[in-house]
Amino acid sequence: DTGVSQDPRHKITKRGQNVTFRCDPISEHNRLYWYRQTLGQGPEFLTYFQNEAQLEKSRLLSDRFSAERPKGSFSTLEIQRTEQGDSAMYLCASSLWTSGIETQYFGPGTRLLVL
Amino acid sequence: AQSVTQLDSHVSVSEGTPVLLRCNYSSSYSPSLFWYVQHPNKGLQLLLKYTSAATLVKGINGFEAEFKKSETSFHLTKPSAHMSDAAEYFCVVSDGNQGGKLIFGQGTELSVKP
């Protein structure tokens, strides 16, 4: 399967612990996006990279969140000192440009539960 | 700023009957519009996208959407619902005319009755 992959698929942690998620984009997709989705809501943008450069961060991304894409391939999203409000599905997408339109392809997500 | 409004939070149809999921958008420029579907506990799958090449866009699984600039709408339709269509559907607009982050509607949950 050559789609976007995310690891782990599920994570349960205790409040105050740090967690790290990984996203592997579709090969040769330059842009990589992170979104967060809470129950009953549409996904909300967190941040994105073009190659290894982080080009935009949402105000949702507090200083407890950090994302990296060190070699322009896979990306990690770390949450420090987790809070119960961080419980959500974290989605990763990579994108392809065709006919002047950028299309994002999503991974299966990592579901985080903070107890 | 770009935004989308999905007019129905929940739509229920019988199998074999038409589906209509409504979406209005707001955009400062010619928008890039998408419909994504999310089945329970699954990621988002692209159904179709508007590229300005044609106002009627055909997608996967028999879905299509019509871009109407005068009405700022991008409604999703399917002539005949199937049980497997039951899912959450999101109308989405790209934030900028150079791509970038996606802005999602609140979603419409489609139920299909046998």
PDB file of N, CA, C and O in Angstrom, chain A residues 10-68:
ATOM      1  N   HIS A  10      -3.574   3.911  17.679  1.00  0.00           N
ATOM      2  CA  HIS A  10      -4.252   4.256  18.924  1.00  0.00           C
ATOM      3  C   HIS A  10      -3.202   4.479  20.011  1.00  0.00           C
ATOM      4  O   HIS A  10      -2.180   3.789  20.031  1.00  0.00           O
ATOM      5  N   LYS A  11      -3.492   5.443  20.877  1.00  0.00           N
ATOM      6  CA  LYS A  11      -2.590   5.717  21.989  1.00  0.00           C
ATOM      7  C   LYS A  11      -3.408   6.129  23.196  1.00  0.00           C
ATOM      8  O   LYS A  11      -4.225   7.045  23.108  1.00  0.00           O
ATOM      9  N   ILE A  12      -3.189   5.449  24.302  1.00  0.00           N
ATOM     10  CA  ILE A  12      -3.804   5.822  25.565  1.00  0.00           C
ATOM     11  C   ILE A  12      -2.676   6.246  26.487  1.00  0.00           C
ATOM     12  O   ILE A  12      -1.688   5.526  26.641  1.00  0.00           O
ATOM     13  N   THR A  13      -2.821   7.405  27.102  1.00  0.00           N
ATOM     14  CA  THR A  13      -1.773   7.893  27.971  1.00  0.00           C
ATOM     15  C   THR A  13      -2.388   8.570  29.186  1.00  0.00           C
ATOM     16  O   THR A  13      -3.580   8.875  29.203  1.00  0.00           O
ATOM     17  N   LYS A  14      -1.569   8.800  30.170  1.00  0.00           N
ATOM     18  CA  LYS A  14      -2.045   9.498  31.359  1.00  0.00           C
ATOM     19  C   LYS A  14      -1.697  10.969  31.239  1.00  0.00           C
ATOM     20  O   LYS A  14      -0.677  11.347  30.645  1.00  0.00           O
ATOM     21  N   ARG A  15      -2.533  11.777  31.823  1.00  0.00           N
ATOM     22  CA  ARG A  15      -2.303  13.220  31.831  1.00  0.00           C
ATOM     23  C   ARG A  15      -0.899  13.540  32.318  1.00  0.00           C
ATOM     24  O   ARG A  15      -0.435  12.967  33.308  1.00  0.00           O
ATOM     25  N   GLY A  16      -0.240  14.428  31.596  1.00  0.00           N
ATOM     26  CA  GLY A  16       1.100  14.826  31.995  1.00  0.00           C
ATOM     27  C   GLY A  16       2.214  14.105  31.255  1.00  0.00           C
ATOM     28  O   GLY A  16       3.365  14.545  31.280  1.00  0.00           O
ATOM     29  N   GLN A  17       1.867  12.991  30.603  1.00  0.00           N
ATOM     30  CA  GLN A  17       2.870  12.254  29.850  1.00  0.00           C
ATOM     31  C   GLN A  17       3.080  12.891  28.473  1.00  0.00           C
ATOM     32  O   GLN A  17       2.237  13.622  27.962  1.00  0.00           O
ATOM     33  N   ASN A  18       4.235  12.586  27.882  1.00  0.00           N
ATOM     34  CA  ASN A  18       4.524  13.035  26.519  1.00  0.00           C
ATOM     35  C   ASN A  18       4.188  11.917  25.534  1.00  0.00           C
ATOM     36  O   ASN A  18       4.369  10.739  25.841  1.00  0.00           O
ATOM     37  N   VAL A  19       3.703  12.303  24.365  1.00  0.00           N
ATOM     38  CA  VAL A  19       3.427  11.325  23.316  1.00  0.00           C
ATOM     39  C   VAL A  19       3.994  11.838  21.998  1.00  0.00           C
ATOM     40  O   VAL A  19       4.109  13.049  21.787  1.00  0.00           O
ATOM     41  N   THR A  20       4.344  10.901  21.134  1.00  0.00           N
ATOM     42  CA  THR A  20       4.859  11.249  19.805  1.00  0.00           C
ATOM     43  C   THR A  20       4.179  10.384  18.765  1.00  0.00           C
ATOM     44  O   THR A  20       4.066   9.168  18.923  1.00  0.00           O
ATOM     45  N   PHE A  21       3.742  11.025  17.695  1.00  0.00           N
ATOM     46  CA  PHE A  21       3.095  10.329  16.581  1.00  0.00           C
ATOM     47  C   PHE A  21       3.962  10.485  15.340  1.00  0.00           C
ATOM     48  O   PHE A  21       4.613  11.510  15.155  1.00  0.00           O
ATOM     49  N   ARG A  22       3.870   9.483  14.489  1.00  0.00           N
ATOM     50  CA  ARG A  22       4.645   9.513  13.253  1.00  0.00           C
ATOM     51  C   ARG A  22       3.728   9.452  12.046  1.00  0.00           C
ATOM     52  O   ARG A  22       2.709   8.758  12.054  1.00  0.00           O
ATOM     53  N   CYS A  23       4.122  10.149  10.988  1.00  0.00           N
ATOM     54  CA  CYS A  23       3.394  10.119   9.727  1.00  0.00           C
ATOM     55  C   CYS A  23       4.389   9.885   8.586  1.00  0.00           C
ATOM     56  O   CYS A  23       5.390  10.600   8.473  1.00  0.00           O
ATOM     57  N   ASP A  24       4.084   8.907   7.749  1.00  0.00           N
ATOM     58  CA  ASP A  24       4.866   8.674   6.530  1.00  0.00           C
ATOM     59  C   ASP A  24       4.013   9.036   5.330  1.00  0.00           C
ATOM     60  O   ASP A  24       2.987   8.390   5.088  1.00  0.00           O
ATOM     61  N   PRO A  25       4.399  10.064   4.599  1.00  0.00           N
ATOM     62  CA  PRO A  25       3.572  10.523   3.475  1.00  0.00           C
ATOM     63  C   PRO A  25       3.739   9.626   2.259  1.00  0.00           C
ATOM     64  O   PRO A  25       4.592   8.734   2.234  1.00  0.00           O
ATOM     65  N   ILE A  26       2.914   9.897   1.271  1.00  0.00           N
ATOM     66  CA  ILE A  26       3.080   9.231  -0.017  1.00  0.00           C
ATOM     67  C   ILE A  26       4.408   9.707  -0.622  1.00  0.00           C
ATOM     68  O   ILE A  26       4.737  10.899  -0.559  1.00  0.00           O
ATOM     69  N   SER A  27       5.122   8.773  -1.175  1.00  0.00           N
ATOM     70  CA  SER A  27       6.452   9.065  -1.695  1.00  0.00           C
ATOM     71  C   SER A  27       6.415  10.229  -2.686  1.00  0.00           C
ATOM     72  O   SER A  27       5.534  10.308  -3.533  1.00  0.00           O
ATOM     73  N   GLU A  28       7.338  11.142  -2.522  1.00  0.00           N
ATOM     74  CA  GLU A  28       7.526  12.296  -3.419  1.00  0.00           C
ATOM     75  C   GLU A  28       6.481  13.397  -3.252  1.00  0.00           C
ATOM     76  O   GLU A  28       6.474  14.351  -4.032  1.00  0.00           O
ATOM     77  N   HIS A  29       5.588  13.257  -2.286  1.00  0.00           N
ATOM     78  CA  HIS A  29       4.692  14.375  -1.974  1.00  0.00           C
ATOM     79  C   HIS A  29       5.487  15.398  -1.156  1.00  0.00           C
ATOM     80  O   HIS A  29       6.018  15.072  -0.103  1.00  0.00           O
ATOM     81  N   ASN A  30       5.528  16.631  -1.636  1.00  0.00           N
ATOM     82  CA  ASN A  30       6.361  17.633  -0.975  1.00  0.00           C
ATOM     83  C   ASN A  30       5.744  18.188   0.297  1.00  0.00           C
ATOM     84  O   ASN A  30       6.435  18.540   1.235  1.00  0.00           O
ATOM     85  N   ARG A  31       4.434  18.300   0.298  1.00  0.00           N
ATOM     86  CA  ARG A  31       3.785  18.915   1.454  1.00  0.00           C
ATOM     87  C   ARG A  31       3.190  17.853   2.364  1.00  0.00           C
ATOM     88  O   ARG A  31       2.675  16.838   1.907  1.00  0.00           O
ATOM     89  N   LEU A  32       3.267  18.163   3.661  1.00  0.00           N
ATOM     90  CA  LEU A  32       2.715  17.267   4.678  1.00  0.00           C
ATOM     91  C   LEU A  32       1.962  18.113   5.685  1.00  0.00           C
ATOM     92  O   LEU A  32       2.475  19.124   6.167  1.00  0.00           O
ATOM     93  N   TYR A  33       0.745  17.685   6.004  1.00  0.00           N
ATOM     94  CA  TYR A  33      -0.146  18.441   6.875  1.00  0.00           C
ATOM     95  C   TYR A  33      -0.529  17.614   8.100  1.00  0.00           C
ATOM     96  O   TYR A  33      -0.672  16.399   8.019  1.00  0.00           O
ATOM     97  N   TRP A  34      -0.753  18.320   9.199  1.00  0.00           N
ATOM     98  CA  TRP A  34      -1.330  17.717  10.401  1.00  0.00           C
ATOM     99  C   TRP A  34      -2.641  18.428  10.731  1.00  0.00           C
ATOM    100  O   TRP A  34      -2.717  19.665  10.693  1.00  0.00           O
ATOM    101  N   TYR A  35      -3.652  17.607  11.077  1.00  0.00           N
ATOM    102  CA  TYR A  35      -4.958  18.110  11.491  1.00  0.00           C
ATOM    103  C   TYR A  35      -5.370  17.397  12.773  1.00  0.00           C
ATOM    104  O   TYR A  35      -4.904  16.296  13.071  1.00  0.00           O
ATOM    105  N   ARG A  36      -6.283  18.021  13.497  1.00  0.00           N
ATOM    106  CA  ARG A  36      -6.853  17.387  14.682  1.00  0.00           C
ATOM    107  C   ARG A  36      -8.369  17.361  14.528  1.00  0.00           C
ATOM    108  O   ARG A  36      -8.975  18.359  14.099  1.00  0.00           O
ATOM    109  N   GLN A  37      -8.956  16.228  14.894  1.00  0.00           N
ATOM    110  CA  GLN A  37     -10.400  16.073  14.785  1.00  0.00           C
ATOM    111  C   GLN A  37     -10.963  15.578  16.102  1.00  0.00           C
ATOM    112  O   GLN A  37     -10.597  14.510  16.586  1.00  0.00           O
ATOM    113  N   THR A  38     -11.863  16.354  16.686  1.00  0.00           N
ATOM    114  CA  THR A  38     -12.548  15.922  17.901  1.00  0.00           C
ATOM    115  C   THR A  38     -13.919  15.375  17.530  1.00  0.00           C
ATOM    116  O   THR A  38     -14.426  15.622  16.436  1.00  0.00           O
ATOM    117  N   LEU A  39     -14.502  14.645  18.461  1.00  0.00           N
ATOM    118  CA  LEU A  39     -15.759  13.943  18.181  1.00  0.00           C
ATOM    119  C   LEU A  39     -16.842  14.887  17.680  1.00  0.00           C
ATOM    120  O   LEU A  39     -17.096  15.929  18.277  1.00  0.00           O
ATOM    121  N   GLY A  40     -17.448  14.512  16.560  1.00  0.00           N
ATOM    122  CA  GLY A  40     -18.558  15.279  16.025  1.00  0.00           C
ATOM    123  C   GLY A  40     -18.172  16.552  15.293  1.00  0.00           C
ATOM    124  O   GLY A  40     -19.049  17.339  14.915  1.00  0.00           O
ATOM    125  N   GLN A  41     -16.878  16.747  15.084  1.00  0.00           N
ATOM    126  CA  GLN A  41     -16.401  17.954  14.415  1.00  0.00           C
ATOM    127  C   GLN A  41     -15.616  17.600  13.163  1.00  0.00           C
ATOM    128  O   GLN A  41     -15.131  16.480  13.000  1.00  0.00           O
ATOM    129  N   GLY A  42     -15.474  18.576  12.274  1.00  0.00           N
ATOM    130  CA  GLY A  42     -14.582  18.407  11.147  1.00  0.00           C
ATOM    131  C   GLY A  42     -13.141  18.610  11.581  1.00  0.00           C
ATOM    132  O   GLY A  42     -12.871  19.256  12.587  1.00  0.00           O
ATOM    133  N   PRO A  43     -12.204  18.068  10.832  1.00  0.00           N
ATOM    134  CA  PRO A  43     -10.791  18.271  11.169  1.00  0.00           C
ATOM    135  C   PRO A  43     -10.404  19.749  11.156  1.00  0.00           C
ATOM    136  O   PRO A  43     -10.943  20.534  10.375  1.00  0.00           O
ATOM    137  N   GLU A  44      -9.462  20.091  12.041  1.00  0.00           N
ATOM    138  CA  GLU A  44      -8.933  21.450  12.108  1.00  0.00           C
ATOM    139  C   GLU A  44      -7.436  21.424  11.856  1.00  0.00           C
ATOM    140  O   GLU A  44      -6.722  20.568  12.392  1.00  0.00           O
ATOM    141  N   PHE A  45      -6.985  22.365  11.083  1.00  0.00           N
ATOM    142  CA  PHE A  45      -5.579  22.445  10.692  1.00  0.00           C
ATOM    143  C   PHE A  45      -4.695  22.735  11.896  1.00  0.00           C
ATOM    144  O   PHE A  45      -5.017  23.571  12.753  1.00  0.00           O
ATOM    145  N   LEU A  46      -3.546  22.048  11.949  1.00  0.00           N
ATOM    146  CA  LEU A  46      -2.555  22.317  12.987  1.00  0.00           C
ATOM    147  C   LEU A  46      -1.292  22.962  12.411  1.00  0.00           C
ATOM    148  O   LEU A  46      -0.863  24.024  12.857  1.00  0.00           O
ATOM    149  N   THR A  47      -0.706  22.290  11.409  1.00  0.00           N
ATOM    150  CA  THR A  47       0.542  22.798  10.850  1.00  0.00           C
ATOM    151  C   THR A  47       0.840  22.087   9.540  1.00  0.00           C
ATOM    152  O   THR A  47       0.231  21.062   9.239  1.00  0.00           O
ATOM    153  N   TYR A  48       1.751  22.665   8.735  1.00  0.00           N
ATOM    154  CA  TYR A  48       2.174  21.949   7.551  1.00  0.00           C
ATOM    155  C   TYR A  48       3.608  22.273   7.166  1.00  0.00           C
ATOM    156  O   TYR A  48       4.170  23.295   7.573  1.00  0.00           O
ATOM    157  N   PHE A  49       4.174  21.349   6.406  1.00  0.00           N
ATOM    158  CA  PHE A  49       5.549  21.423   5.938  1.00  0.00           C
ATOM    159  C   PHE A  49       5.601  21.362   4.417  1.00  0.00           C
ATOM    160  O   PHE A  49       4.815  20.654   3.802  1.00  0.00           O
ATOM    161  N   GLN A  50       6.521  22.108   3.885  1.00  0.00           N
ATOM    162  CA  GLN A  50       6.906  21.910   2.494  1.00  0.00           C
ATOM    163  C   GLN A  50       8.355  21.438   2.537  1.00  0.00           C
ATOM    164  O   GLN A  50       9.239  22.186   2.981  1.00  0.00           O
ATOM    165  N   ASN A  51       8.549  20.216   2.112  1.00  0.00           N
ATOM    166  CA  ASN A  51       9.839  19.539   2.337  1.00  0.00           C
ATOM    167  C   ASN A  51      10.116  19.583   3.837  1.00  0.00           C
ATOM    168  O   ASN A  51       9.269  19.198   4.616  1.00  0.00           O
ATOM    169  N   GLU A  52      11.269  20.102   4.267  1.00  0.00           N
ATOM    170  CA  GLU A  52      11.557  20.105   5.712  1.00  0.00           C
ATOM    171  C   GLU A  52      11.162  21.410   6.390  1.00  0.00           C
ATOM    172  O   GLU A  52      11.252  21.522   7.613  1.00  0.00           O
ATOM    173  N   ALA A  53      10.704  22.388   5.639  1.00  0.00           N
ATOM    174  CA  ALA A  53      10.362  23.685   6.214  1.00  0.00           C
ATOM    175  C   ALA A  53       8.920  23.715   6.727  1.00  0.00           C
ATOM    176  O   ALA A  53       7.980  23.397   5.990  1.00  0.00           O
ATOM    177  N   GLN A  54       8.769  24.133   7.976  1.00  0.00           N
ATOM    178  CA  GLN A  54       7.438  24.290   8.555  1.00  0.00           C
ATOM    179  C   GLN A  54       6.924  25.670   8.167  1.00  0.00           C
ATOM    180  O   GLN A  54       7.443  26.690   8.632  1.00  0.00           O
ATOM    181  N   LEU A  55       5.896  25.711   7.320  1.00  0.00           N
ATOM    182  CA  LEU A  55       5.474  26.969   6.725  1.00  0.00           C
ATOM    183  C   LEU A  55       4.362  27.672   7.482  1.00  0.00           C
ATOM    184  O   LEU A  55       4.226  28.893   7.361  1.00  0.00           O
ATOM    185  N   GLU A  56       3.544  26.936   8.201  1.00  0.00           N
ATOM    186  CA  GLU A  56       2.432  27.572   8.906  1.00  0.00           C
ATOM    187  C   GLU A  56       2.062  26.748  10.125  1.00  0.00           C
ATOM    188  O   GLU A  56       2.090  25.518  10.087  1.00  0.00           O
ATOM    189  N   LYS A  57       1.727  27.458  11.202  1.00  0.00           N
ATOM    190  CA  LYS A  57       1.241  26.815  12.420  1.00  0.00           C
ATOM    191  C   LYS A  57      -0.046  27.483  12.854  1.00  0.00           C
ATOM    192  O   LYS A  57      -0.141  28.712  12.860  1.00  0.00           O
ATOM    193  N   SER A  58      -1.005  26.691  13.255  1.00  0.00           N
ATOM    194  CA  SER A  58      -2.260  27.224  13.745  1.00  0.00           C
ATOM    195  C   SER A  58      -2.108  27.734  15.178  1.00  0.00           C
ATOM    196  O   SER A  58      -1.234  27.285  15.925  1.00  0.00           O
ATOM    197  N   ARG A  59      -3.019  28.645  15.532  1.00  0.00           N
ATOM    198  CA  ARG A  59      -3.045  29.079  16.935  1.00  0.00           C
ATOM    199  C   ARG A  59      -3.439  27.933  17.859  1.00  0.00           C
ATOM    200  O   ARG A  59      -3.227  28.002  19.066  1.00  0.00           O
ATOM    201  N   LEU A  60      -4.034  26.879  17.263  1.00  0.00           N
ATOM    202  CA  LEU A  60      -4.369  25.691  18.062  1.00  0.00           C
ATOM    203  C   LEU A  60      -3.126  24.988  18.570  1.00  0.00           C
ATOM    204  O   LEU A  60      -3.172  24.238  19.545  1.00  0.00           O
ATOM    205  N   LEU A  61      -2.021  25.215  17.893  1.00  0.00           N
ATOM    206  CA  LEU A  61      -0.783  24.515  18.220  1.00  0.00           C
ATOM    207  C   LEU A  61      -0.076  25.258  19.352  1.00  0.00           C
ATOM    208  O   LEU A  61       0.745  26.153  19.120  1.00  0.00           O
ATOM    209  N   SER A  62      -0.426  24.860  20.593  1.00  0.00           N
ATOM    210  CA  SER A  62       0.182  25.530  21.737  1.00  0.00           C
ATOM    211  C   SER A  62       1.656  25.153  21.830  1.00  0.00           C
ATOM    212  O   SER A  62       2.156  24.293  21.086  1.00  0.00           O
ATOM    213  N   ASP A  63       2.349  25.779  22.801  1.00  0.00           N
ATOM    214  CA  ASP A  63       3.777  25.512  22.924  1.00  0.00           C
ATOM    215  C   ASP A  63       4.057  24.101  23.436  1.00  0.00           C
ATOM    216  O   ASP A  63       5.207  23.673  23.496  1.00  0.00           O
ATOM    217  N   ARG A  64       3.009  23.362  23.805  1.00  0.00           N
ATOM    218  CA  ARG A  64       3.219  21.956  24.196  1.00  0.00           C
ATOM    219  C   ARG A  64       3.319  21.045  22.968  1.00  0.00           C
ATOM    220  O   ARG A  64       3.700  19.891  23.095  1.00  0.00           O
ATOM    221  N   PHE A  65       2.943  21.588  21.826  1.00  0.00           N
ATOM    222  CA  PHE A  65       2.970  20.797  20.583  1.00  0.00           C
ATOM    223  C   PHE A  65       4.197  21.188  19.764  1.00  0.00           C
ATOM    224  O   PHE A  65       4.507  22.373  19.616  1.00  0.00           O
ATOM    225  N   SER A  66       4.853  20.184  19.206  1.00  0.00           N
ATOM    226  CA  SER A  66       5.931  20.472  18.276  1.00  0.00           C
ATOM    227  C   SER A  66       5.914  19.437  17.162  1.00  0.00           C
ATOM    228  O   SER A  66       5.625  18.262  17.388  1.00  0.00           O
ATOM    229  N   ALA A  67       6.195  19.893  15.972  1.00  0.00           N
ATOM    230  CA  ALA A  67       6.215  19.003  14.817  1.00  0.00           C
ATOM    231  C   ALA A  67       7.524  19.199  14.075  1.00  0.00           C
ATOM    232  O   ALA A  67       8.064  20.296  14.025  1.00  0.00           O
ATOM    233  N   GLU A  68       7.982  18.096  13.495  1.00  0.00           N
ATOM    234  CA  GLU A  68       9.228  18.137  12.732  1.00  0.00           C
ATOM    235  C   GLU A  68       9.094  17.309  11.469  1.00  0.00           C
ATOM    236  O   GLU A  68       8.304  16.361  11.408  1.00  0.00           O
TER     237      GLU A  68
END
